[in-house]
CSV table of C-alpha atoms in Angstrom, one decimal:
chain,number,residue,atom,x,y,z
A,1087,UNK,CA,20.3,32.5,-13.9
A,1088,UNK,CA,21.4,28.6,-12.7
A,1089,UNK,CA,18.9,27.2,-10.0
A,1090,UNK,CA,22.5,26.8,-7.6
A,1091,UNK,CA,25.1,29.6,-7.3
A,1092,UNK,CA,28.3,28.2,-6.7
A,1093,UNK,CA,28.2,29.1,-2.9
A,1094,UNK,CA,25.1,26.9,-2.6
A,1095,UNK,CA,26.6,24.1,-4.7
A,1096,UNK,CA,29.6,23.9,-2.5
A,1097,UNK,CA,27.6,24.4,0.6
A,1098,UNK,CA,25.3,21.1,-0.5
A,1099,UNK,CA,28.4,19.3,-1.8
A,1100,UNK,CA,26.3,18.3,-4.7
A,1101,UNK,CA,29.7,17.9,-6.8
A,1102,UNK,CA,30.4,14.8,-4.4
A,1103,UNK,CA,26.8,13.3,-5.0
A,1104,UNK,CA,27.3,13.7,-8.8
A,1105,UNK,CA,30.7,11.4,-8.2
A,1106,UNK,CA,28.9,8.9,-6.2
A,1107,UNK,CA,26.5,8.6,-9.0
A,1108,UNK,CA,28.9,8.7,-11.9
A,1109,UNK,CA,30.5,5.5,-10.5
A,1110,UNK,CA,27.3,3.7,-11.6
A,1111,UNK,CA,28.2,4.5,-15.0
A,1112,UNK,CA,29.5,1.7,-17.5
A,1113,UNK,CA,31.8,4.3,-19.4
A,1114,UNK,CA,33.9,7.4,-19.2
A,1115,UNK,CA,31.2,9.0,-21.6
A,1116,UNK,CA,28.3,8.3,-18.9
A,1117,UNK,CA,30.5,9.2,-16.2
A,1118,UNK,CA,31.1,12.6,-17.8
A,1119,UNK,CA,27.6,13.1,-18.5
A,1120,UNK,CA,26.5,12.4,-14.8
A,1121,UNK,CA,29.3,14.9,-13.9
A,1122,UNK,CA,28.2,17.5,-15.9
A,1123,UNK,CA,24.5,17.6,-14.5
A,1124,UNK,CA,23.2,20.3,-13.0
A,1125,UNK,CA,19.5,21.2,-11.7
A,1126,UNK,CA,17.5,22.6,-14.0
A,1127,UNK,CA,13.5,24.5,-13.4
A,1128,UNK,CA,11.7,23.2,-16.1
A,1129,UNK,CA,9.2,21.0,-14.4
A,1130,UNK,CA,8.4,19.1,-17.9
A,1131,UNK,CA,11.9,18.4,-18.9
A,1132,UNK,CA,12.2,17.1,-15.0
A,1133,UNK,CA,9.5,14.9,-15.4
A,1134,UNK,CA,10.6,13.2,-18.9
A,1135,UNK,CA,14.0,13.0,-17.4
A,1136,UNK,CA,12.4,10.9,-14.8
A,1137,UNK,CA,10.0,9.0,-17.3
A,1138,UNK,CA,13.3,7.5,-18.9
A,1139,UNK,CA,14.8,6.7,-15.6
A,1140,UNK,CA,12.1,4.8,-14.7
A,1141,UNK,CA,12.4,3.0,-17.8
A,1142,UNK,CA,16.1,2.3,-17.4
A,1143,UNK,CA,15.4,0.9,-13.7
A,1144,UNK,CA,12.9,-1.8,-15.1
A,1145,UNK,CA,15.6,-2.4,-17.8
A,1146,UNK,CA,18.2,-2.8,-15.3
A,1147,UNK,CA,16.1,-5.3,-13.3
A,1148,UNK,CA,16.3,-7.2,-16.4
A,1149,UNK,CA,19.6,-7.8,-16.5
A,1150,UNK,CA,20.3,-4.7,-19.3
A,1151,UNK,CA,24.2,-3.4,-19.2
A,1152,UNK,CA,25.5,-0.8,-22.1
A,1153,UNK,CA,28.2,-3.3,-22.7
A,1154,UNK,CA,31.9,-2.2,-23.9
A,1155,UNK,CA,31.1,1.4,-25.4
A,1156,UNK,CA,33.9,3.8,-25.8
A,1157,UNK,CA,34.2,7.4,-26.6
A,1158,UNK,CA,35.1,7.4,-30.2
A,1159,UNK,CA,35.6,11.4,-30.5
A,1160,UNK,CA,39.3,11.3,-29.3
A,1161,UNK,CA,39.7,8.6,-31.8
A,1162,UNK,CA,37.9,10.5,-34.7
A,1163,UNK,CA,40.5,13.7,-33.6
A,1164,UNK,CA,43.2,11.6,-34.5
A,1165,UNK,CA,42.4,10.4,-37.4
A,1166,UNK,CA,41.6,13.8,-38.5
A,1167,UNK,CA,45.2,15.1,-37.9
A,1168,UNK,CA,47.2,11.7,-38.4
A,1169,UNK,CA,45.2,10.2,-41.5
A,1170,UNK,CA,45.0,6.9,-39.9
A,1171,UNK,CA,44.8,5.1,-36.6
A,1172,UNK,CA,46.3,2.3,-34.9
A,1173,UNK,CA,44.9,-1.1,-35.7
A,1174,UNK,CA,44.2,-1.5,-31.8
A,1175,UNK,CA,42.1,2.0,-32.2
A,1176,UNK,CA,40.1,0.8,-35.2
A,1177,UNK,CA,39.4,-2.7,-32.7
A,1178,UNK,CA,37.7,-0.2,-30.2
A,1179,UNK,CA,35.9,1.3,-32.8
A,1180,UNK,CA,34.7,-2.0,-33.9
A,1181,UNK,CA,33.8,-3.0,-30.5
A,1182,UNK,CA,31.9,0.2,-29.7
A,1183,UNK,CA,29.6,-0.2,-32.8
A,1184,UNK,CA,28.9,-3.4,-32.2
A,1185,UNK,CA,28.3,-2.6,-28.6
A,1186,UNK,CA,25.8,0.1,-29.8
A,1187,UNK,CA,23.7,-2.4,-31.8
A,1188,UNK,CA,23.5,-4.7,-28.8
A,1189,UNK,CA,22.2,-1.8,-26.6
A,1190,UNK,CA,19.7,-0.4,-29.0
A,1191,UNK,CA,18.1,-3.9,-29.5
A,1192,UNK,CA,18.0,-4.5,-26.0
A,1193,UNK,CA,16.2,-1.0,-25.4
A,1194,UNK,CA,13.6,-1.2,-28.2
A,1195,UNK,CA,11.5,-3.5,-26.8
A,1196,UNK,CA,7.8,-2.4,-26.3
A,1197,UNK,CA,8.2,-2.1,-22.1
A,1198,UNK,CA,10.8,0.9,-22.9
A,1199,UNK,CA,9.0,3.0,-25.4
A,1200,UNK,CA,10.9,6.1,-24.4
A,1201,UNK,CA,14.5,4.6,-24.8
A,1202,UNK,CA,13.4,2.9,-27.7
A,1203,UNK,CA,12.8,6.2,-29.6
A,1204,UNK,CA,16.1,7.6,-28.1
A,1205,UNK,CA,18.3,4.5,-29.3
A,1206,UNK,CA,16.0,4.9,-32.5
A,1207,UNK,CA,18.3,8.1,-33.2
A,1208,UNK,CA,21.2,6.0,-33.2
A,1209,UNK,CA,23.1,5.6,-36.7
A,1210,UNK,CA,23.5,2.4,-38.4
A,1211,UNK,CA,27.3,1.7,-38.6
A,1212,UNK,CA,27.6,-2.1,-38.9
A,1213,UNK,CA,29.2,-2.0,-42.5
A,1214,UNK,CA,32.0,0.0,-41.1
A,1215,UNK,CA,32.1,-2.6,-38.0
A,1216,UNK,CA,32.2,-5.3,-40.5
A,1217,UNK,CA,35.0,-3.6,-42.8
A,1218,UNK,CA,37.0,-2.9,-39.8
A,1219,UNK,CA,36.4,-6.8,-38.6
A,1220,UNK,CA,37.7,-8.0,-42.2
A,1221,UNK,CA,40.7,-6.1,-41.8
A,1222,UNK,CA,41.7,-6.4,-37.9
A,1223,UNK,CA,41.8,-9.3,-35.8
A,1224,UNK,CA,40.4,-9.9,-31.8
A,1225,UNK,CA,44.1,-8.9,-30.9
A,1226,UNK,CA,44.3,-5.6,-32.4
A,1227,UNK,CA,46.5,-6.6,-35.2
A,1228,UNK,CA,45.9,-6.5,-39.1
A,1229,UNK,CA,44.6,-9.6,-40.7
A,1230,UNK,CA,47.2,-11.4,-43.3
A,1231,UNK,CA,44.6,-11.5,-45.7
A,1232,UNK,CA,42.7,-8.3,-45.0
A,1233,UNK,CA,43.2,-7.7,-48.7
A,1234,UNK,CA,43.8,-9.9,-51.8
A,1235,UNK,CA,47.0,-7.9,-52.4
A,1236,UNK,CA,48.4,-8.3,-48.7
A,1237,UNK,CA,47.3,-12.0,-48.5
A,1238,UNK,CA,49.5,-12.5,-51.8
A,1239,UNK,CA,52.5,-10.4,-50.3
A,1240,UNK,CA,52.5,-12.4,-47.0
A,1241,UNK,CA,52.2,-15.5,-49.2
A,1242,UNK,CA,55.2,-14.7,-51.2
A,1243,UNK,CA,57.1,-13.6,-47.8
A,1244,UNK,CA,56.3,-17.0,-46.1
A,1245,UNK,CA,57.8,-18.8,-49.5
A,1246,UNK,CA,61.1,-16.4,-49.5
A,1247,UNK,CA,61.5,-16.9,-46.1
A,1248,UNK,CA,61.6,-20.7,-46.0
A,1249,UNK,CA,63.7,-20.5,-49.2
A,1250,UNK,CA,66.3,-18.3,-47.3
A,1251,UNK,CA,66.0,-20.4,-44.0
A,1252,UNK,CA,66.6,-23.7,-46.0
A,1253,UNK,CA,69.8,-22.3,-47.6
A,1254,UNK,CA,70.8,-21.1,-44.4
A,1255,UNK,CA,70.6,-24.7,-42.8
A,1256,UNK,CA,72.4,-25.8,-45.6
A,1257,UNK,CA,75.1,-23.3,-44.9
A,1258,UNK,CA,75.3,-24.3,-41.3
A,1259,UNK,CA,75.5,-27.9,-42.1
A,1260,UNK,CA,78.2,-27.4,-44.5
A,1261,UNK,CA,80.6,-25.1,-42.2
A,1262,UNK,CA,79.6,-26.4,-38.6
A,1263,UNK,CA,83.4,-25.3,-37.7
A,1264,UNK,CA,82.8,-21.9,-38.5
A,1265,UNK,CA,79.4,-21.4,-36.6
A,1266,UNK,CA,79.0,-20.3,-33.3
A,1267,UNK,CA,75.5,-21.2,-32.5
A,1268,UNK,CA,73.4,-23.5,-35.2
A,1269,UNK,CA,70.4,-21.2,-35.2
A,1270,UNK,CA,69.3,-18.5,-37.5
A,1271,UNK,CA,68.6,-14.8,-36.3
A,1272,UNK,CA,67.7,-11.4,-38.0
A,1273,UNK,CA,69.8,-8.4,-37.7
A,1274,UNK,CA,68.7,-5.2,-39.4
A,1275,UNK,CA,65.8,-7.2,-41.0
A,1276,UNK,CA,67.9,-9.7,-42.6
A,1277,UNK,CA,68.1,-13.5,-41.7
A,1278,UNK,CA,71.6,-14.1,-40.3
A,1279,UNK,CA,73.7,-17.2,-39.0
A,1280,UNK,CA,76.2,-16.4,-35.5
A,1281,UNK,CA,79.7,-17.2,-36.8
A,1282,UNK,CA,83.0,-17.4,-35.0
A,1283,UNK,CA,85.1,-14.2,-35.5
A,1284,UNK,CA,87.6,-15.9,-37.7
A,1285,UNK,CA,85.1,-17.1,-40.2
A,1286,UNK,CA,85.0,-14.0,-42.5
A,1287,UNK,CA,88.4,-15.0,-44.0
A,1288,UNK,CA,87.2,-18.7,-44.8
A,1289,UNK,CA,83.7,-18.0,-46.9
A,1290,UNK,CA,82.4,-14.9,-48.9
A,1291,UNK,CA,80.2,-13.1,-46.0
A,1292,UNK,CA,78.5,-9.7,-45.4
A,1293,UNK,CA,78.8,-9.0,-41.9
A,1294,UNK,CA,76.0,-7.1,-40.4
A,1295,UNK,CA,76.2,-6.9,-36.7
A,1296,UNK,CA,79.0,-8.5,-33.7
A,1297,UNK,CA,78.7,-9.3,-30.3
A,1298,UNK,CA,79.8,-7.4,-27.4
A,1299,UNK,CA,83.0,-9.3,-27.1
A,1300,UNK,CA,83.9,-9.5,-30.7
A,1301,UNK,CA,83.5,-13.2,-30.8
A,1302,UNK,CA,80.3,-13.7,-32.7
A,1303,UNK,CA,79.5,-12.2,-36.0
A,1304,UNK,CA,76.3,-12.3,-37.4
A,1305,UNK,CA,76.3,-12.5,-41.3
A,1306,UNK,CA,74.9,-13.9,-43.9
A,1307,UNK,CA,76.4,-15.6,-47.1
A,1308,UNK,CA,77.3,-13.6,-50.3
A,1309,UNK,CA,75.2,-16.1,-52.1
A,1310,UNK,CA,72.0,-15.0,-50.4
A,1311,UNK,CA,72.2,-11.1,-50.2
A,1312,UNK,CA,69.9,-10.8,-53.5
A,1313,UNK,CA,67.4,-13.2,-51.6
A,1314,UNK,CA,67.6,-11.2,-48.2
A,1315,UNK,CA,67.4,-8.0,-50.5
A,1316,UNK,CA,64.2,-9.3,-52.1
A,1317,UNK,CA,62.6,-10.6,-48.9
A,1318,UNK,CA,63.2,-6.8,-47.5
A,1319,UNK,CA,61.3,-5.4,-50.5
A,1320,UNK,CA,58.6,-7.7,-49.6
A,1321,UNK,CA,58.3,-6.9,-45.9
A,1322,UNK,CA,58.3,-3.2,-47.5
A,1323,UNK,CA,55.4,-3.6,-49.7
A,1324,UNK,CA,53.5,-5.2,-46.9
A,1325,UNK,CA,54.1,-2.4,-44.5
A,1326,UNK,CA,53.0,0.0,-47.3
A,1327,UNK,CA,49.7,-2.0,-48.1
A,1328,UNK,CA,49.2,-2.3,-43.9
A,1329,UNK,CA,49.3,1.7,-44.2
A,1330,UNK,CA,47.1,1.9,-46.8
A,1331,UNK,CA,44.4,-0.6,-45.2
A,1332,UNK,CA,44.7,1.6,-42.0
A,1333,UNK,CA,44.5,5.2,-44.0
A,1334,UNK,CA,41.5,3.5,-46.1
A,1335,UNK,CA,39.6,2.4,-42.8
A,1336,UNK,CA,40.3,6.0,-41.4
A,1337,UNK,CA,38.9,7.4,-44.2
A,1338,UNK,CA,35.9,5.4,-43.7
A,1339,UNK,CA,35.6,6.2,-40.3
A,1340,UNK,CA,35.9,10.1,-41.0
A,1341,UNK,CA,33.5,10.0,-43.5
A,1342,UNK,CA,30.9,8.7,-40.6
A,1343,UNK,CA,32.3,11.5,-38.1
A,1344,UNK,CA,29.3,13.8,-38.1
A,1345,UNK,CA,26.9,10.7,-37.3
A,1346,UNK,CA,29.2,9.0,-35.0
A,1347,UNK,CA,29.7,12.5,-32.7
A,1348,UNK,CA,25.9,12.2,-32.6
A,1349,UNK,CA,25.9,8.8,-31.3
A,1350,UNK,CA,28.6,9.4,-28.6
A,1351,UNK,CA,26.0,12.0,-27.4
A,1352,UNK,CA,23.2,9.7,-27.1
A,1353,UNK,CA,25.3,6.7,-25.6
A,1354,UNK,CA,26.4,9.3,-23.0
A,1355,UNK,CA,23.0,10.3,-22.1
A,1356,UNK,CA,21.9,6.2,-22.0
A,1357,UNK,CA,25.0,5.9,-19.8
A,1358,UNK,CA,24.1,8.5,-17.6
A,1359,UNK,CA,20.4,7.0,-17.0
A,1360,UNK,CA,21.8,3.6,-16.5
A,1361,UNK,CA,24.1,5.0,-13.6
A,1362,UNK,CA,21.0,6.9,-12.1
A,1363,UNK,CA,19.1,3.9,-12.3
A,1364,UNK,CA,21.7,1.8,-10.8
A,1365,UNK,CA,22.1,4.1,-8.0
A,1366,UNK,CA,18.6,4.3,-7.2
A,1367,UNK,CA,18.0,0.2,-6.9
A,1368,UNK,CA,21.5,0.6,-5.1
A,1369,UNK,CA,20.6,3.3,-2.6
A,1370,UNK,CA,16.8,2.5,-2.5
A,1371,UNK,CA,16.4,5.9,-3.6
A,1372,UNK,CA,12.7,7.2,-5.3
A,1373,UNK,CA,11.6,9.2,-7.9
A,1374,UNK,CA,9.9,12.3,-6.5
A,1375,UNK,CA,6.4,13.5,-7.2
A,1376,UNK,CA,7.1,17.0,-8.8
A,1377,UNK,CA,5.1,20.0,-7.3
A,1378,UNK,CA,4.4,24.0,-8.3
A,1379,UNK,CA,2.8,24.3,-4.8
A,1380,UNK,CA,5.8,25.3,-3.0
A,1381,UNK,CA,5.8,22.1,-1.0
A,1382,UNK,CA,8.7,20.0,0.3
A,1383,UNK,CA,7.9,16.8,1.9
A,1384,UNK,CA,10.1,14.1,2.6
A,1385,UNK,CA,9.7,10.7,4.2
A,1386,UNK,CA,12.8,8.5,5.2
A,1387,UNK,CA,14.9,10.8,3.4
A,1388,UNK,CA,18.8,10.1,4.2
A,1389,UNK,CA,21.7,12.0,3.3
A,1390,UNK,CA,23.3,10.2,0.3
A,1391,UNK,CA,27.0,10.9,1.5
A,1392,UNK,CA,26.7,9.5,4.8
A,1393,UNK,CA,25.7,6.0,3.6
A,1394,UNK,CA,25.0,3.6,6.0
A,1395,UNK,CA,25.5,6.4,9.0
A,1396,UNK,CA,22.5,8.3,7.5
A,1397,UNK,CA,19.8,9.0,10.0
A,1398,UNK,CA,16.5,8.9,7.9
A,1399,UNK,CA,14.4,11.9,8.6
A,1400,UNK,CA,11.0,13.2,7.5
A,1401,UNK,CA,10.0,16.6,7.4
A,1402,UNK,CA,7.1,18.4,5.4
A,1403,UNK,CA,6.5,22.4,4.8
A,1404,UNK,CA,5.3,24.7,2.0
A,1405,UNK,CA,2.3,25.3,1.1
A,1406,UNK,CA,0.8,27.8,3.8
A,1407,UNK,CA,3.7,26.8,5.9
A,1408,UNK,CA,6.2,28.7,4.0
A,1409,UNK,CA,9.0,28.7,7.1
A,1410,UNK,CA,10.3,25.3,8.6
A,1411,UNK,CA,12.6,26.2,11.9
A,1412,UNK,CA,14.8,23.5,12.7
A,1413,UNK,CA,15.9,23.0,16.4
A,1414,UNK,CA,17.5,20.9,18.6
A,1415,UNK,CA,21.0,20.1,20.6
A,1416,UNK,CA,24.3,20.7,19.2
A,1417,UNK,CA,25.7,17.3,17.0
A,1418,UNK,CA,21.7,16.8,16.9
A,1419,UNK,CA,21.5,16.7,13.2
A,1420,UNK,CA,20.2,20.2,12.2
A,1421,UNK,CA,22.7,21.1,9.5
A,1422,UNK,CA,22.6,17.3,8.0
A,1423,UNK,CA,19.1,18.2,8.2
A,1424,UNK,CA,19.0,21.2,6.3
A,1425,UNK,CA,21.8,19.7,3.6
A,1426,UNK,CA,19.6,16.9,3.0
A,1427,UNK,CA,16.5,19.1,2.2
A,1428,UNK,CA,18.6,21.1,-0.3
A,1429,UNK,CA,20.8,18.3,-1.7
A,1430,UNK,CA,17.0,16.2,-2.4
A,1431,UNK,CA,15.8,19.2,-4.2
A,1432,UNK,CA,18.9,19.7,-6.1
A,1433,UNK,CA,19.3,16.1,-7.0
A,1434,UNK,CA,15.6,16.0,-8.0
A,1435,UNK,CA,16.0,19.3,-10.3
A,1436,UNK,CA,19.0,17.1,-11.8
A,1437,UNK,CA,17.0,14.3,-12.8
A,1438,UNK,CA,18.4,12.0,-9.9
A,1439,UNK,CA,16.4,9.7,-7.7
A,1440,UNK,CA,16.2,11.1,-4.4
A,1441,UNK,CA,17.6,8.5,-1.1
A,1442,UNK,CA,14.2,8.7,0.5
A,1443,UNK,CA,10.7,6.5,0.7
A,1444,UNK,CA,8.6,8.8,-0.6
A,1445,UNK,CA,9.2,12.5,-1.7
A,1446,UNK,CA,7.0,15.3,-2.9
A,1447,UNK,CA,9.3,18.2,-4.1
A,1448,UNK,CA,8.5,21.8,-5.7
A,1449,UNK,CA,10.7,22.6,-8.6
A,1450,UNK,CA,12.2,25.7,-7.4
A,1451,UNK,CA,13.6,28.4,-9.8
A,1452,UNK,CA,16.7,29.4,-7.3
A,1453,UNK,CA,18.1,27.3,-4.2
A,1454,UNK,CA,20.5,29.2,-2.1
A,1455,UNK,CA,22.1,28.3,1.3
A,1456,UNK,CA,23.9,29.8,4.0
A,1457,UNK,CA,25.7,27.0,5.6
A,1458,UNK,CA,29.0,26.5,7.5
A,1459,UNK,CA,31.8,28.9,8.0
A,1460,UNK,CA,33.0,31.0,5.4
A,1461,UNK,CA,35.7,33.9,6.3
A,1462,UNK,CA,37.3,36.4,3.7
A,1463,UNK,CA,40.8,37.0,4.6
A,1464,UNK,CA,41.0,39.2,1.3
A,1465,UNK,CA,38.0,40.9,2.0
A,1466,UNK,CA,38.8,41.2,5.6
A,1467,UNK,CA,35.6,39.9,6.5
A,1468,UNK,CA,34.7,38.1,9.6
A,1469,UNK,CA,32.8,35.2,10.0
A,1470,UNK,CA,29.6,37.2,10.8
A,1471,UNK,CA,30.6,39.8,8.1
A,1472,UNK,CA,30.5,37.1,5.7
A,1473,UNK,CA,27.4,35.4,6.1
A,1474,UNK,CA,25.6,38.9,6.5
A,1475,UNK,CA,27.1,39.7,3.0
A,1476,UNK,CA,25.9,36.1,1.8
A,1477,UNK,CA,22.3,36.5,2.8
A,1478,UNK,CA,21.9,40.0,1.4
A,1479,UNK,CA,22.8,39.0,-1.7
A,1480,UNK,CA,20.2,36.0,-1.4
A,1481,UNK,CA,17.7,38.3,-0.2
A,1482,UNK,CA,18.3,40.4,-3.4
A,1483,UNK,CA,17.4,37.9,-5.8
A,1484,UNK,CA,15.1,35.3,-4.4
A,1485,UNK,CA,11.1,35.3,-4.7
A,1486,UNK,CA,8.1,32.9,-4.4
A,1487,UNK,CA,9.8,30.3,-6.4
A,1488,UNK,CA,13.3,29.9,-4.2
A,1489,UNK,CA,14.2,27.4,-1.4
A,1490,UNK,CA,16.5,29.2,1.2
A,1491,UNK,CA,18.2,27.2,3.2
A,1492,UNK,CA,19.9,29.2,6.5
A,1493,UNK,CA,22.1,27.5,8.8
A,1494,UNK,CA,22.4,29.0,12.4
A,1495,UNK,CA,20.8,32.4,11.5
A,1496,UNK,CA,22.5,35.4,13.3
A,1497,UNK,CA,25.2,33.2,14.7
A,1498,UNK,CA,28.9,34.9,15.2
A,1499,UNK,CA,27.6,38.1,17.4
A,1500,UNK,CA,25.5,38.9,20.3
A,1501,UNK,CA,22.4,36.6,20.4
A,1502,UNK,CA,19.9,39.2,21.0
A,1503,UNK,CA,21.3,41.3,17.8
A,1504,UNK,CA,21.3,37.7,16.1
A,1505,UNK,CA,17.6,36.9,17.1
A,1506,UNK,CA,16.7,40.4,15.9
A,1507,UNK,CA,18.4,39.8,12.8
A,1508,UNK,CA,16.6,36.7,12.5
A,1509,UNK,CA,13.3,38.3,12.9
A,1510,UNK,CA,14.0,40.9,10.3
A,1511,UNK,CA,15.3,38.4,7.8
């Protein structure tokens, strides 16, 4: 059974807190990992998580940042479907592998032994990154010298283009009266010259296009048709070699799919720890001392969603005092205090530092709440009936390992009846 049920998760607005913490992550990987956090009741796991957060806080103080990591899983899925990837996508793979290597190095020092053990599980993909870098430049384009064959084809294309260009310039010089504009351009992948509309009867030409007005013809001399055909063949050969390179790199990527997917899980965890560490430092949050004796002790605790408007509270209960009653005038902060207590416990059991100067918190098996107004039009329940139904459900499932938060118990009915209900509950 979950520590929080949907009603309590909504009452405490835990998802809003998770979104706030996720904003401190360096990547979408970390953001999603934070958003998926949920309270657990295993004290040992929570303490191990806080030990990692504490080490990460030390690393962040020392200037650590995860760098440019990206989620490679969508690219792996695309490569499996298409058989290749775009050059810029492969560049993202290389950049993530390189950032992962730098991250692992930064967290492998003696001051962060637990994090070092975590990054020690990352696979070494240095050779894959080198292969990609040899073929793809920093702009995300295939290098001309990516392979010996591509280098040779590119050289031949340059030479062939220069020969055709020189021949076209000679044609322009000899037939200036026929030339609309002394430039060389492309139409249909072929090198052509803009000629006046009457030129086709004066010299042998192959016309590939014309202007909208029909006054300009884009043509090549018949003597250069074979050379232009050869240039197109070279371009086709280059295109096929580029496709082969992309497919080969995608194949190498997919050969490492299992390890890379495992790396993504580890990177998500590291970035989620980074987000929580940054959150703790930015919000002056504390790592709580965990307890099993029912104590809840918060000193200078602040509601995490109120920011600078939050009024710090100090509250202690548990142990011999298993019930705490919060009283005061309307708008005096009773509900905020109740939510601060619940959120502090939920955050701690999610491995998130608590916004307080000090905290001692019991690890609860269940946290349940009845806070705020909740009417059910579909079930024809009044506010009071809705509260009673919720409270009856709470009483049926809680035990001595549970935290129950009740706001304005017995409200919505006659005060005497409400008081009697409160006492019986």
